[in-house]
Structures are given as C-alpha cells and as structure tokens.
C-alpha cells in the first residue's frame, strides 16, 4: 500500500503572532504548489486563527501542538478538542516535551487520543525512548508500552499518524541514524498491527523526528518504513522546511 508522505512542522513555543503570520505566508508562497507530500504546520495556539486565515485555500494543513481531553468546562488554561475541530485537521499528542515537563503519561495521552478522534481530529502521536533506555537496551520495551497504552481501546484510530522521536535526538543536533530510525519505526508498525490489525498498520503513517534538517532528511525518507518527518527547529526557517518537503516528495 502506498502511504502519502508527510512533512510536519512543530513550531513549539516559538514565534509571536506577527512572526507566525509572516512564516505562514512565506510557506504558503513556497509550498502551495508542491505535490506528492502532505505539508502540515503546527503553530502555537494563539497563532492558529491567523495562520488558518493565511493558509486557507492552499494545500497546507494546520495542526495544534496539544489539547486537553475534556470538551469544555472549568479547566483554566486548557484547549478542548471541540475548539480545535473547527480550526485544524491535526493535533500533536504525547510529545516528549509534554511527557517530560508536564508529566503527561500514557494513560492521559490515551484519553486525549480518544477525544481527538471523537472530535474528528487526526492525532499525531509522539513516542520515543530516553538515552538511558536506548543504552540500557530498553528501546523496544518503552516504545511497545507507549504504543500499546497510547492506543488502548482504540480499535480504529482513523487518520492517526505516529512520530518516532528518540528523546536524545530532539533539539540536540544528534539525529538517530536512518537505519536506527527505520528499525524502530518497523517495530512500531508491528506493534500497531498486533493491536489494531494489519490493515491499520499498513496504512498508518510513521514519521521520524529529532534534529531533522534539510541536509539529513533524504537519508530518513529513503528508508522503507519512514513516511516523513516531524520537524522542530528546522521548520521555523521557510527555506529549510520547503527543502525538507521537496526532498520528501521526490524520495517517496
Ligand atoms: P527538533 O524537534 O527537530 O528541533 O529536534 C523535533 C520535535 O520535537 O518535534
């Protein structure tokens, strides 16, 4: 089965509203006519509305970086699936920075996944091991737990995308090797298959993330199991993200 490749930019806690609008305009001008890859931008919450205004009518899709699982109510500071459903197609869930700094665990990520799917949002579920897990030979165990608990009681995960982001490779300039990433992503596909069945596993798009640049993207997207990338730092530069998307389209 041919899976449609992805280049997704996670802007994290960067850009003011004005800067986000300027970046979105530049990306629209450069990327709108690029076929053969799904381009997704995930700006901060406060910039979702202006960025949506800028990319509406273009081929660029919009994603949020997080959400809470409740639909509404007294949850000060949180953003609900219902709020996002009218705005964007995608939502990143379980990013390692959420797990590390905001103590999000697999059970919470699972509730968020269910809520996103119910609201018609496509989740981008992030998984990845710490350096000590990799060095201690626990990568498989950690990834298997994150996937099986994250996807618990979700037999049909819709347009789910999963990003494998080894924590030691995020923002460090130390990317995984393409073959390391391909191997772990192959494991993720098998775990998804065991849990949701072969058809879901065949169709789910699996991305690599962690120090992806315009210089190394080709190695990753040349791998059989890797369907694209979730890009942090390099997605803040229109030229770099454009190059990443172009190389992905060409390679796949
Ligand atoms: P990075 O971040 O590309 O800056 O390493 C990737 C991510 O955390 O999504």
PDB file of C-alpha atoms and ligand atoms in Angstrom:
ATOM      1  CA  UNK A   1       0.000   0.000   0.000  1.00  0.00           C
ATOM      2  CA  UNK A   2       1.245   3.467  -0.891  1.00  0.00           C
ATOM      3  CA  UNK A   3       1.168   5.811   2.072  1.00  0.00           C
ATOM      4  CA  UNK A   4       1.037   9.546   1.354  1.00  0.00           C
ATOM      5  CA  UNK A   5       4.219  11.119   2.761  1.00  0.00           C
ATOM      6  CA  UNK A   6       4.212  13.891   5.343  1.00  0.00           C
ATOM      7  CA  UNK A   7       6.352  16.889   6.234  1.00  0.00           C
ATOM      8  CA  UNK A   8       5.060  18.318   9.520  1.00  0.00           C
ATOM      9  CA  UNK A   9       6.486  21.375  11.266  1.00  0.00           C
ATOM     10  CA  UNK A  10       6.211  21.669  15.033  1.00  0.00           C
ATOM     11  CA  UNK A  11       6.900  25.306  15.808  1.00  0.00           C
ATOM     12  CA  UNK A  12       6.812  24.602  19.573  1.00  0.00           C
ATOM     13  CA  UNK A  13       6.797  27.734  21.801  1.00  0.00           C
ATOM     14  CA  UNK A  14       8.304  29.931  19.109  1.00  0.00           C
ATOM     15  CA  UNK A  15       7.019  32.890  17.059  1.00  0.00           C
ATOM     16  CA  UNK A  16       4.848  35.822  18.091  1.00  0.00           C
ATOM     17  CA  UNK A  17       1.539  36.113  16.237  1.00  0.00           C
ATOM     18  CA  UNK A  18       3.198  38.505  13.764  1.00  0.00           C
ATOM     19  CA  UNK A  19       6.162  36.191  13.219  1.00  0.00           C
ATOM     20  CA  UNK A  20       3.878  33.192  12.792  1.00  0.00           C
ATOM     21  CA  UNK A  21       1.844  35.049  10.183  1.00  0.00           C
ATOM     22  CA  UNK A  22       4.984  36.032   8.286  1.00  0.00           C
ATOM     23  CA  UNK A  23       6.296  32.437   8.343  1.00  0.00           C
ATOM     24  CA  UNK A  24       2.925  31.076   7.228  1.00  0.00           C
ATOM     25  CA  UNK A  25       2.801  33.499   4.295  1.00  0.00           C
ATOM     26  CA  UNK A  26       6.263  32.523   3.196  1.00  0.00           C
ATOM     27  CA  UNK A  27       5.449  28.825   3.446  1.00  0.00           C
ATOM     28  CA  UNK A  28       2.213  29.293   1.524  1.00  0.00           C
ATOM     29  CA  UNK A  29       4.089  31.037  -1.284  1.00  0.00           C
ATOM     30  CA  UNK A  30       6.782  28.370  -1.447  1.00  0.00           C
ATOM     31  CA  UNK A  31       4.808  25.195  -0.739  1.00  0.00           C
ATOM     32  CA  UNK A  32       1.273  25.603  -2.033  1.00  0.00           C
ATOM     33  CA  UNK A  33       2.055  24.109  -5.432  1.00  0.00           C
ATOM     34  CA  UNK A  34       4.274  21.301  -4.168  1.00  0.00           C
ATOM     35  CA  UNK A  35       2.503  17.969  -4.799  1.00  0.00           C
ATOM     36  CA  UNK A  36       3.315  14.496  -3.557  1.00  0.00           C
ATOM     37  CA  UNK A  37       3.691  15.350   0.134  1.00  0.00           C
ATOM     38  CA  UNK A  38       1.265  16.470   2.812  1.00  0.00           C
ATOM     39  CA  UNK A  39       2.541  19.695   4.380  1.00  0.00           C
ATOM     40  CA  UNK A  40       1.389  20.366   7.931  1.00  0.00           C
ATOM     41  CA  UNK A  41       2.256  23.346  10.151  1.00  0.00           C
ATOM     42  CA  UNK A  42       1.659  23.332  13.912  1.00  0.00           C
ATOM     43  CA  UNK A  43       1.975  26.883  15.288  1.00  0.00           C
ATOM     44  CA  UNK A  44       1.307  27.888  18.903  1.00  0.00           C
ATOM     45  CA  UNK A  45      -2.375  28.050  19.935  1.00  0.00           C
ATOM     46  CA  UNK A  46      -2.527  31.854  19.777  1.00  0.00           C
ATOM     47  CA  UNK A  47      -1.479  31.800  16.136  1.00  0.00           C
ATOM     48  CA  UNK A  48      -3.835  29.061  14.914  1.00  0.00           C
ATOM     49  CA  UNK A  49      -6.538  31.514  13.833  1.00  0.00           C
ATOM     50  CA  UNK A  50      -4.312  33.925  11.883  1.00  0.00           C
ATOM     51  CA  UNK A  51      -2.313  31.083  10.318  1.00  0.00           C
ATOM     52  CA  UNK A  52      -5.552  29.367   9.320  1.00  0.00           C
ATOM     53  CA  UNK A  53      -6.618  32.599   7.600  1.00  0.00           C
ATOM     54  CA  UNK A  54      -3.364  32.677   5.658  1.00  0.00           C
ATOM     55  CA  UNK A  55      -3.262  29.045   4.517  1.00  0.00           C
ATOM     56  CA  UNK A  56      -6.961  28.539   3.824  1.00  0.00           C
ATOM     57  CA  UNK A  57      -7.357  27.779   0.138  1.00  0.00           C
ATOM     58  CA  UNK A  58      -3.785  26.468  -0.084  1.00  0.00           C
ATOM     59  CA  UNK A  59      -2.643  22.848   0.138  1.00  0.00           C
ATOM     60  CA  UNK A  60      -1.037  23.368   3.571  1.00  0.00           C
ATOM     61  CA  UNK A  61      -2.779  21.747   6.540  1.00  0.00           C
ATOM     62  CA  UNK A  62      -2.971  23.037  10.082  1.00  0.00           C
ATOM     63  CA  UNK A  63      -2.258  21.232  13.357  1.00  0.00           C
ATOM     64  CA  UNK A  64      -2.208  22.123  17.059  1.00  0.00           C
ATOM     65  CA  UNK A  65       0.571  21.074  19.418  1.00  0.00           C
ATOM     66  CA  UNK A  66      -1.558  19.744  22.274  1.00  0.00           C
ATOM     67  CA  UNK A  67      -5.078  19.701  23.731  1.00  0.00           C
ATOM     68  CA  UNK A  68      -6.984  18.554  26.797  1.00  0.00           C
ATOM     69  CA  UNK A  69      -9.438  15.640  26.587  1.00  0.00           C
ATOM     70  CA  UNK A  70     -12.486  17.325  28.117  1.00  0.00           C
ATOM     71  CA  UNK A  71     -14.915  19.020  25.759  1.00  0.00           C
ATOM     72  CA  UNK A  72     -15.409  22.137  27.884  1.00  0.00           C
ATOM     73  CA  UNK A  73     -15.651  23.376  31.439  1.00  0.00           C
ATOM     74  CA  UNK A  74     -13.602  24.610  34.357  1.00  0.00           C
ATOM     75  CA  UNK A  75     -10.115  23.684  33.151  1.00  0.00           C
ATOM     76  CA  UNK A  76      -8.306  27.014  33.247  1.00  0.00           C
ATOM     77  CA  UNK A  77      -5.711  27.414  30.558  1.00  0.00           C
ATOM     78  CA  UNK A  78      -6.650  24.333  28.564  1.00  0.00           C
ATOM     79  CA  UNK A  79      -7.868  23.997  24.975  1.00  0.00           C
ATOM     80  CA  UNK A  80     -10.507  21.439  24.031  1.00  0.00           C
ATOM     81  CA  UNK A  81     -10.956  19.096  21.062  1.00  0.00           C
ATOM     82  CA  UNK A  82     -14.180  20.899  20.153  1.00  0.00           C
ATOM     83  CA  UNK A  83     -12.334  24.218  19.942  1.00  0.00           C
ATOM     84  CA  UNK A  84      -9.675  22.728  17.701  1.00  0.00           C
ATOM     85  CA  UNK A  85     -12.028  20.742  15.485  1.00  0.00           C
ATOM     86  CA  UNK A  86     -13.304  23.895  13.804  1.00  0.00           C
ATOM     87  CA  UNK A  87      -9.804  25.165  13.245  1.00  0.00           C
ATOM     88  CA  UNK A  88      -7.384  22.433  12.291  1.00  0.00           C
ATOM     89  CA  UNK A  89      -7.110  18.890  10.982  1.00  0.00           C
ATOM     90  CA  UNK A  90      -4.270  17.591  13.135  1.00  0.00           C
ATOM     91  CA  UNK A  91      -3.180  17.663  16.771  1.00  0.00           C
ATOM     92  CA  UNK A  92       0.184  16.557  18.165  1.00  0.00           C
ATOM     93  CA  UNK A  93      -0.316  14.424  21.290  1.00  0.00           C
ATOM     94  CA  UNK A  94       2.151  12.930  23.743  1.00  0.00           C
ATOM     95  CA  UNK A  95       5.135  14.944  22.579  1.00  0.00           C
ATOM     96  CA  UNK A  96       8.145  14.079  24.739  1.00  0.00           C
ATOM     97  CA  UNK A  97       8.310  17.671  25.988  1.00  0.00           C
ATOM     98  CA  UNK A  98       4.739  17.277  27.282  1.00  0.00           C
ATOM     99  CA  UNK A  99       5.707  13.973  28.890  1.00  0.00           C
ATOM    100  CA  UNK A 100       8.913  15.373  30.383  1.00  0.00           C
ATOM    101  CA  UNK A 101       7.939  18.873  31.557  1.00  0.00           C
ATOM    102  CA  UNK A 102       4.200  18.470  32.104  1.00  0.00           C
ATOM    103  CA  UNK A 103       4.185  14.903  33.412  1.00  0.00           C
ATOM    104  CA  UNK A 104       1.870  13.518  30.759  1.00  0.00           C
ATOM    105  CA  UNK A 105       1.659   9.764  30.961  1.00  0.00           C
ATOM    106  CA  UNK A 106       0.441   7.130  28.545  1.00  0.00           C
ATOM    107  CA  UNK A 107      -2.989   6.954  30.196  1.00  0.00           C
ATOM    108  CA  UNK A 108      -3.564  10.668  29.723  1.00  0.00           C
ATOM    109  CA  UNK A 109      -2.257  10.519  26.158  1.00  0.00           C
ATOM    110  CA  UNK A 110      -4.737   7.692  25.529  1.00  0.00           C
ATOM    111  CA  UNK A 111      -7.652   9.816  26.782  1.00  0.00           C
ATOM    112  CA  UNK A 112      -6.521  12.678  24.585  1.00  0.00           C
ATOM    113  CA  UNK A 113      -6.262  10.394  21.554  1.00  0.00           C
ATOM    114  CA  UNK A 114      -9.799   9.137  22.056  1.00  0.00           C
ATOM    115  CA  UNK A 115     -11.109  12.682  22.483  1.00  0.00           C
ATOM    116  CA  UNK A 116      -9.284  13.901  19.364  1.00  0.00           C
ATOM    117  CA  UNK A 117     -10.672  11.075  17.229  1.00  0.00           C
ATOM    118  CA  UNK A 118     -14.174  11.667  18.582  1.00  0.00           C
ATOM    119  CA  UNK A 119     -13.895  15.327  17.561  1.00  0.00           C
ATOM    120  CA  UNK A 120     -12.740  14.364  14.063  1.00  0.00           C
ATOM    121  CA  UNK A 121      -9.124  15.438  14.553  1.00  0.00           C
ATOM    122  CA  UNK A 122      -6.250  13.325  13.268  1.00  0.00           C
ATOM    123  CA  UNK A 123      -3.750  12.769  16.095  1.00  0.00           C
ATOM    124  CA  UNK A 124      -0.001  12.866  15.568  1.00  0.00           C
ATOM    125  CA  UNK A 125       1.036  10.586  18.425  1.00  0.00           C
ATOM    126  CA  UNK A 126       4.651  11.019  19.526  1.00  0.00           C
ATOM    127  CA  UNK A 127       6.678   8.217  21.062  1.00  0.00           C
ATOM    128  CA  UNK A 128      10.354   7.828  21.786  1.00  0.00           C
ATOM    129  CA  UNK A 129      12.867   6.498  24.269  1.00  0.00           C
ATOM    130  CA  UNK A 130      15.307   8.335  26.536  1.00  0.00           C
ATOM    131  CA  UNK A 131      19.050   7.971  26.090  1.00  0.00           C
ATOM    132  CA  UNK A 132      19.303   5.770  29.196  1.00  0.00           C
ATOM    133  CA  UNK A 133      16.595   3.481  27.771  1.00  0.00           C
ATOM    134  CA  UNK A 134      18.450   3.090  24.497  1.00  0.00           C
ATOM    135  CA  UNK A 135      21.761   2.489  26.230  1.00  0.00           C
ATOM    136  CA  UNK A 136      20.131   0.050  28.638  1.00  0.00           C
ATOM    137  CA  UNK A 137      18.597  -1.942  25.766  1.00  0.00           C
ATOM    138  CA  UNK A 138      15.030  -0.949  26.691  1.00  0.00           C
ATOM    139  CA  UNK A 139      14.022   0.854  23.480  1.00  0.00           C
ATOM    140  CA  UNK A 140      11.675  -1.909  22.366  1.00  0.00           C
ATOM    141  CA  UNK A 141      10.043  -2.178  25.782  1.00  0.00           C
ATOM    142  CA  UNK A 142       9.472   1.582  26.085  1.00  0.00           C
ATOM    143  CA  UNK A 143       8.127   2.018  22.561  1.00  0.00           C
ATOM    144  CA  UNK A 144       5.868  -1.015  22.862  1.00  0.00           C
ATOM    145  CA  UNK A 145       4.425   0.346  26.113  1.00  0.00           C
ATOM    146  CA  UNK A 146       3.878   3.836  24.714  1.00  0.00           C
ATOM    147  CA  UNK A 147       2.084   2.484  21.653  1.00  0.00           C
ATOM    148  CA  UNK A 148       0.014  -0.186  23.361  1.00  0.00           C
ATOM    149  CA  UNK A 149      -1.089   2.073  26.243  1.00  0.00           C
ATOM    150  CA  UNK A 150      -1.464   5.112  23.999  1.00  0.00           C
ATOM    151  CA  UNK A 151      -3.715   3.185  21.614  1.00  0.00           C
ATOM    152  CA  UNK A 152      -5.527   1.112  24.271  1.00  0.00           C
ATOM    153  CA  UNK A 153      -9.229   0.571  23.425  1.00  0.00           C
ATOM    154  CA  UNK A 154      -8.863   2.351  20.091  1.00  0.00           C
ATOM    155  CA  UNK A 155      -9.530  -0.360  17.502  1.00  0.00           C
ATOM    156  CA  UNK A 156      -9.874   2.134  14.671  1.00  0.00           C
ATOM    157  CA  UNK A 157      -7.509   5.099  15.029  1.00  0.00           C
ATOM    158  CA  UNK A 158      -8.754   6.922  11.897  1.00  0.00           C
ATOM    159  CA  UNK A 159      -6.093   9.029  10.192  1.00  0.00           C
ATOM    160  CA  UNK A 160      -3.629   8.505  13.021  1.00  0.00           C
ATOM    161  CA  UNK A 161      -0.026   9.497  12.346  1.00  0.00           C
ATOM    162  CA  UNK A 162       2.745   8.345  14.695  1.00  0.00           C
ATOM    163  CA  UNK A 163       6.037  10.191  15.082  1.00  0.00           C
ATOM    164  CA  UNK A 164       9.018   8.300  16.433  1.00  0.00           C
ATOM    165  CA  UNK A 165      11.163  10.873  18.206  1.00  0.00           C
ATOM    166  CA  UNK A 166      14.009   9.473  20.279  1.00  0.00           C
ATOM    167  CA  UNK A 167      14.319  11.980  23.128  1.00  0.00           C
ATOM    168  CA  UNK A 168      18.094  12.096  22.873  1.00  0.00           C
ATOM    169  CA  UNK A 169      17.751  13.307  19.277  1.00  0.00           C
ATOM    170  CA  UNK A 170      15.303  16.179  19.863  1.00  0.00           C
ATOM    171  CA  UNK A 171      16.828  19.636  19.587  1.00  0.00           C
ATOM    172  CA  UNK A 172      20.281  18.198  20.226  1.00  0.00           C
ATOM    173  CA  UNK A 173      21.680  18.164  16.710  1.00  0.00           C
ATOM    174  CA  UNK A 174      22.266  14.462  17.272  1.00  0.00           C
ATOM    175  CA  UNK A 175      19.809  12.735  14.931  1.00  0.00           C
ATOM    176  CA  UNK A 176      19.304   8.976  15.031  1.00  0.00           C
ATOM    177  CA  UNK A 177      20.886   7.180  12.115  1.00  0.00           C
ATOM    178  CA  UNK A 178      18.445   6.473   9.340  1.00  0.00           C
ATOM    179  CA  UNK A 179      18.768   2.727   9.843  1.00  0.00           C
ATOM    180  CA  UNK A 180      18.217   3.027  13.629  1.00  0.00           C
ATOM    181  CA  UNK A 181      15.090   5.063  12.941  1.00  0.00           C
ATOM    182  CA  UNK A 182      13.883   2.658  10.259  1.00  0.00           C
ATOM    183  CA  UNK A 183      14.330  -0.309  12.575  1.00  0.00           C
ATOM    184  CA  UNK A 184      12.397   1.255  15.461  1.00  0.00           C
ATOM    185  CA  UNK A 185       9.693   2.522  13.118  1.00  0.00           C
ATOM    186  CA  UNK A 186       9.360  -1.002  11.734  1.00  0.00           C
ATOM    187  CA  UNK A 187       8.840  -2.159  15.320  1.00  0.00           C
ATOM    188  CA  UNK A 188       6.140   0.498  15.774  1.00  0.00           C
ATOM    189  CA  UNK A 189       4.330  -0.790  12.685  1.00  0.00           C
ATOM    190  CA  UNK A 190       4.408  -4.328  14.083  1.00  0.00           C
ATOM    191  CA  UNK A 191       3.096  -3.192  17.481  1.00  0.00           C
ATOM    192  CA  UNK A 192       0.284  -1.223  15.814  1.00  0.00           C
ATOM    193  CA  UNK A 193      -0.514  -4.339  13.761  1.00  0.00           C
ATOM    194  CA  UNK A 194      -0.672  -6.500  16.874  1.00  0.00           C
ATOM    195  CA  UNK A 195      -3.047  -4.062  18.471  1.00  0.00           C
ATOM    196  CA  UNK A 196      -5.223  -2.672  15.674  1.00  0.00           C
ATOM    197  CA  UNK A 197      -4.768  -5.248  12.907  1.00  0.00           C
ATOM    198  CA  UNK A 198      -2.732  -5.498   9.729  1.00  0.00           C
ATOM    199  CA  UNK A 199      -4.800  -3.074   7.642  1.00  0.00           C
ATOM    200  CA  UNK A 200      -4.380  -0.242  10.169  1.00  0.00           C
ATOM    201  CA  UNK A 201      -0.654  -0.965  10.466  1.00  0.00           C
ATOM    202  CA  UNK A 202      -0.228  -0.904   6.678  1.00  0.00           C
ATOM    203  CA  UNK A 203      -1.983   2.441   6.361  1.00  0.00           C
ATOM    204  CA  UNK A 204      -0.690   4.330   9.394  1.00  0.00           C
ATOM    205  CA  UNK A 205       1.899   6.947   8.515  1.00  0.00           C
ATOM    206  CA  UNK A 206       5.029   6.760  10.628  1.00  0.00           C
ATOM    207  CA  UNK A 207       7.334   9.760  10.845  1.00  0.00           C
ATOM    208  CA  UNK A 208      10.814  10.289  12.179  1.00  0.00           C
ATOM    209  CA  UNK A 209      11.535  13.355  14.346  1.00  0.00           C
ATOM    210  CA  UNK A 210      14.628  14.602  16.136  1.00  0.00           C
ATOM    211  CA  UNK A 211      17.193  17.008  14.647  1.00  0.00           C
ATOM    212  CA  UNK A 212      15.817  16.638  11.127  1.00  0.00           C
ATOM    213  CA  UNK A 213      17.383  19.163   8.760  1.00  0.00           C
ATOM    214  CA  UNK A 214      17.379  19.922   5.050  1.00  0.00           C
ATOM    215  CA  UNK A 215      20.785  18.214   4.986  1.00  0.00           C
ATOM    216  CA  UNK A 216      19.747  14.861   6.523  1.00  0.00           C
ATOM    217  CA  UNK A 217      16.071  14.445   5.558  1.00  0.00           C
ATOM    218  CA  UNK A 218      16.851  12.452   2.438  1.00  0.00           C
ATOM    219  CA  UNK A 219      18.523   9.670   4.437  1.00  0.00           C
ATOM    220  CA  UNK A 220      15.384   9.269   6.532  1.00  0.00           C
ATOM    221  CA  UNK A 221      12.761   9.411   3.815  1.00  0.00           C
ATOM    222  CA  UNK A 222      14.775   6.994   1.679  1.00  0.00           C
ATOM    223  CA  UNK A 223      14.031   4.295   4.280  1.00  0.00           C
ATOM    224  CA  UNK A 224      11.191   1.893   3.557  1.00  0.00           C
ATOM    225  CA  UNK A 225       9.311   2.281   6.853  1.00  0.00           C
ATOM    226  CA  UNK A 226       9.652   6.061   7.210  1.00  0.00           C
ATOM    227  CA  UNK A 227       6.775   8.027   5.674  1.00  0.00           C
ATOM    228  CA  UNK A 228       8.015  11.511   6.511  1.00  0.00           C
ATOM    229  CA  UNK A 229       9.161  13.730   9.346  1.00  0.00           C
ATOM    230  CA  UNK A 230       8.076  15.841  12.297  1.00  0.00           C
ATOM    231  CA  UNK A 231      10.449  18.781  12.282  1.00  0.00           C
ATOM    232  CA  UNK A 232      11.111  21.210  15.133  1.00  0.00           C
ATOM    233  CA  UNK A 233      13.925  23.737  14.787  1.00  0.00           C
ATOM    234  CA  UNK A 234      14.276  23.484  11.003  1.00  0.00           C
ATOM    235  CA  UNK A 235      10.547  24.110  10.496  1.00  0.00           C
ATOM    236  CA  UNK A 236      10.986  27.696  11.695  1.00  0.00           C
ATOM    237  CA  UNK A 237      13.011  28.562   8.598  1.00  0.00           C
ATOM    238  CA  UNK A 238      10.830  28.693   5.497  1.00  0.00           C
ATOM    239  CA  UNK A 239      13.684  27.740   3.181  1.00  0.00           C
ATOM    240  CA  UNK A 240      14.710  24.713   5.231  1.00  0.00           C
ATOM    241  CA  UNK A 241      11.170  23.403   5.706  1.00  0.00           C
ATOM    242  CA  UNK A 242      10.466  23.890   1.997  1.00  0.00           C
ATOM    243  CA  UNK A 243      13.553  21.889   1.141  1.00  0.00           C
ATOM    244  CA  UNK A 244      12.540  19.132   3.588  1.00  0.00           C
ATOM    245  CA  UNK A 245       9.088  18.925   1.997  1.00  0.00           C
ATOM    246  CA  UNK A 246      10.514  18.947  -1.539  1.00  0.00           C
ATOM    247  CA  UNK A 247      13.021  16.216  -0.812  1.00  0.00           C
ATOM    248  CA  UNK A 248      10.296  14.121   0.841  1.00  0.00           C
ATOM    249  CA  UNK A 249       8.049  14.452  -2.208  1.00  0.00           C
ATOM    250  CA  UNK A 250      10.887  13.471  -4.532  1.00  0.00           C
ATOM    251  CA  UNK A 251      12.051  10.489  -2.467  1.00  0.00           C
ATOM    252  CA  UNK A 252       8.639   8.888  -1.963  1.00  0.00           C
TER     253      UNK A 252
HETATM  254  P1  LIG B   1      13.843  19.144  16.526  1.00  0.00           P
HETATM  255  O1  LIG B   1      12.432  18.807  17.235  1.00  0.00           O
HETATM  256  O2  LIG B   1      13.648  18.944  15.041  1.00  0.00           O
HETATM  257  O3  LIG B   1      14.120  20.566  16.885  1.00  0.00           O
HETATM  258  O4  LIG B   1      14.845  18.179  17.089  1.00  0.00           O
HETATM  259  C1  LIG B   1      11.596  17.786  16.764  1.00  0.00           C
HETATM  260  C2  LIG B   1      10.350  17.667  17.608  1.00  0.00           C
HETATM  261  O5  LIG B   1      10.468  17.703  18.846  1.00  0.00           O
HETATM  262  O6  LIG B   1       9.220  17.533  17.099  1.00  0.00           O
END
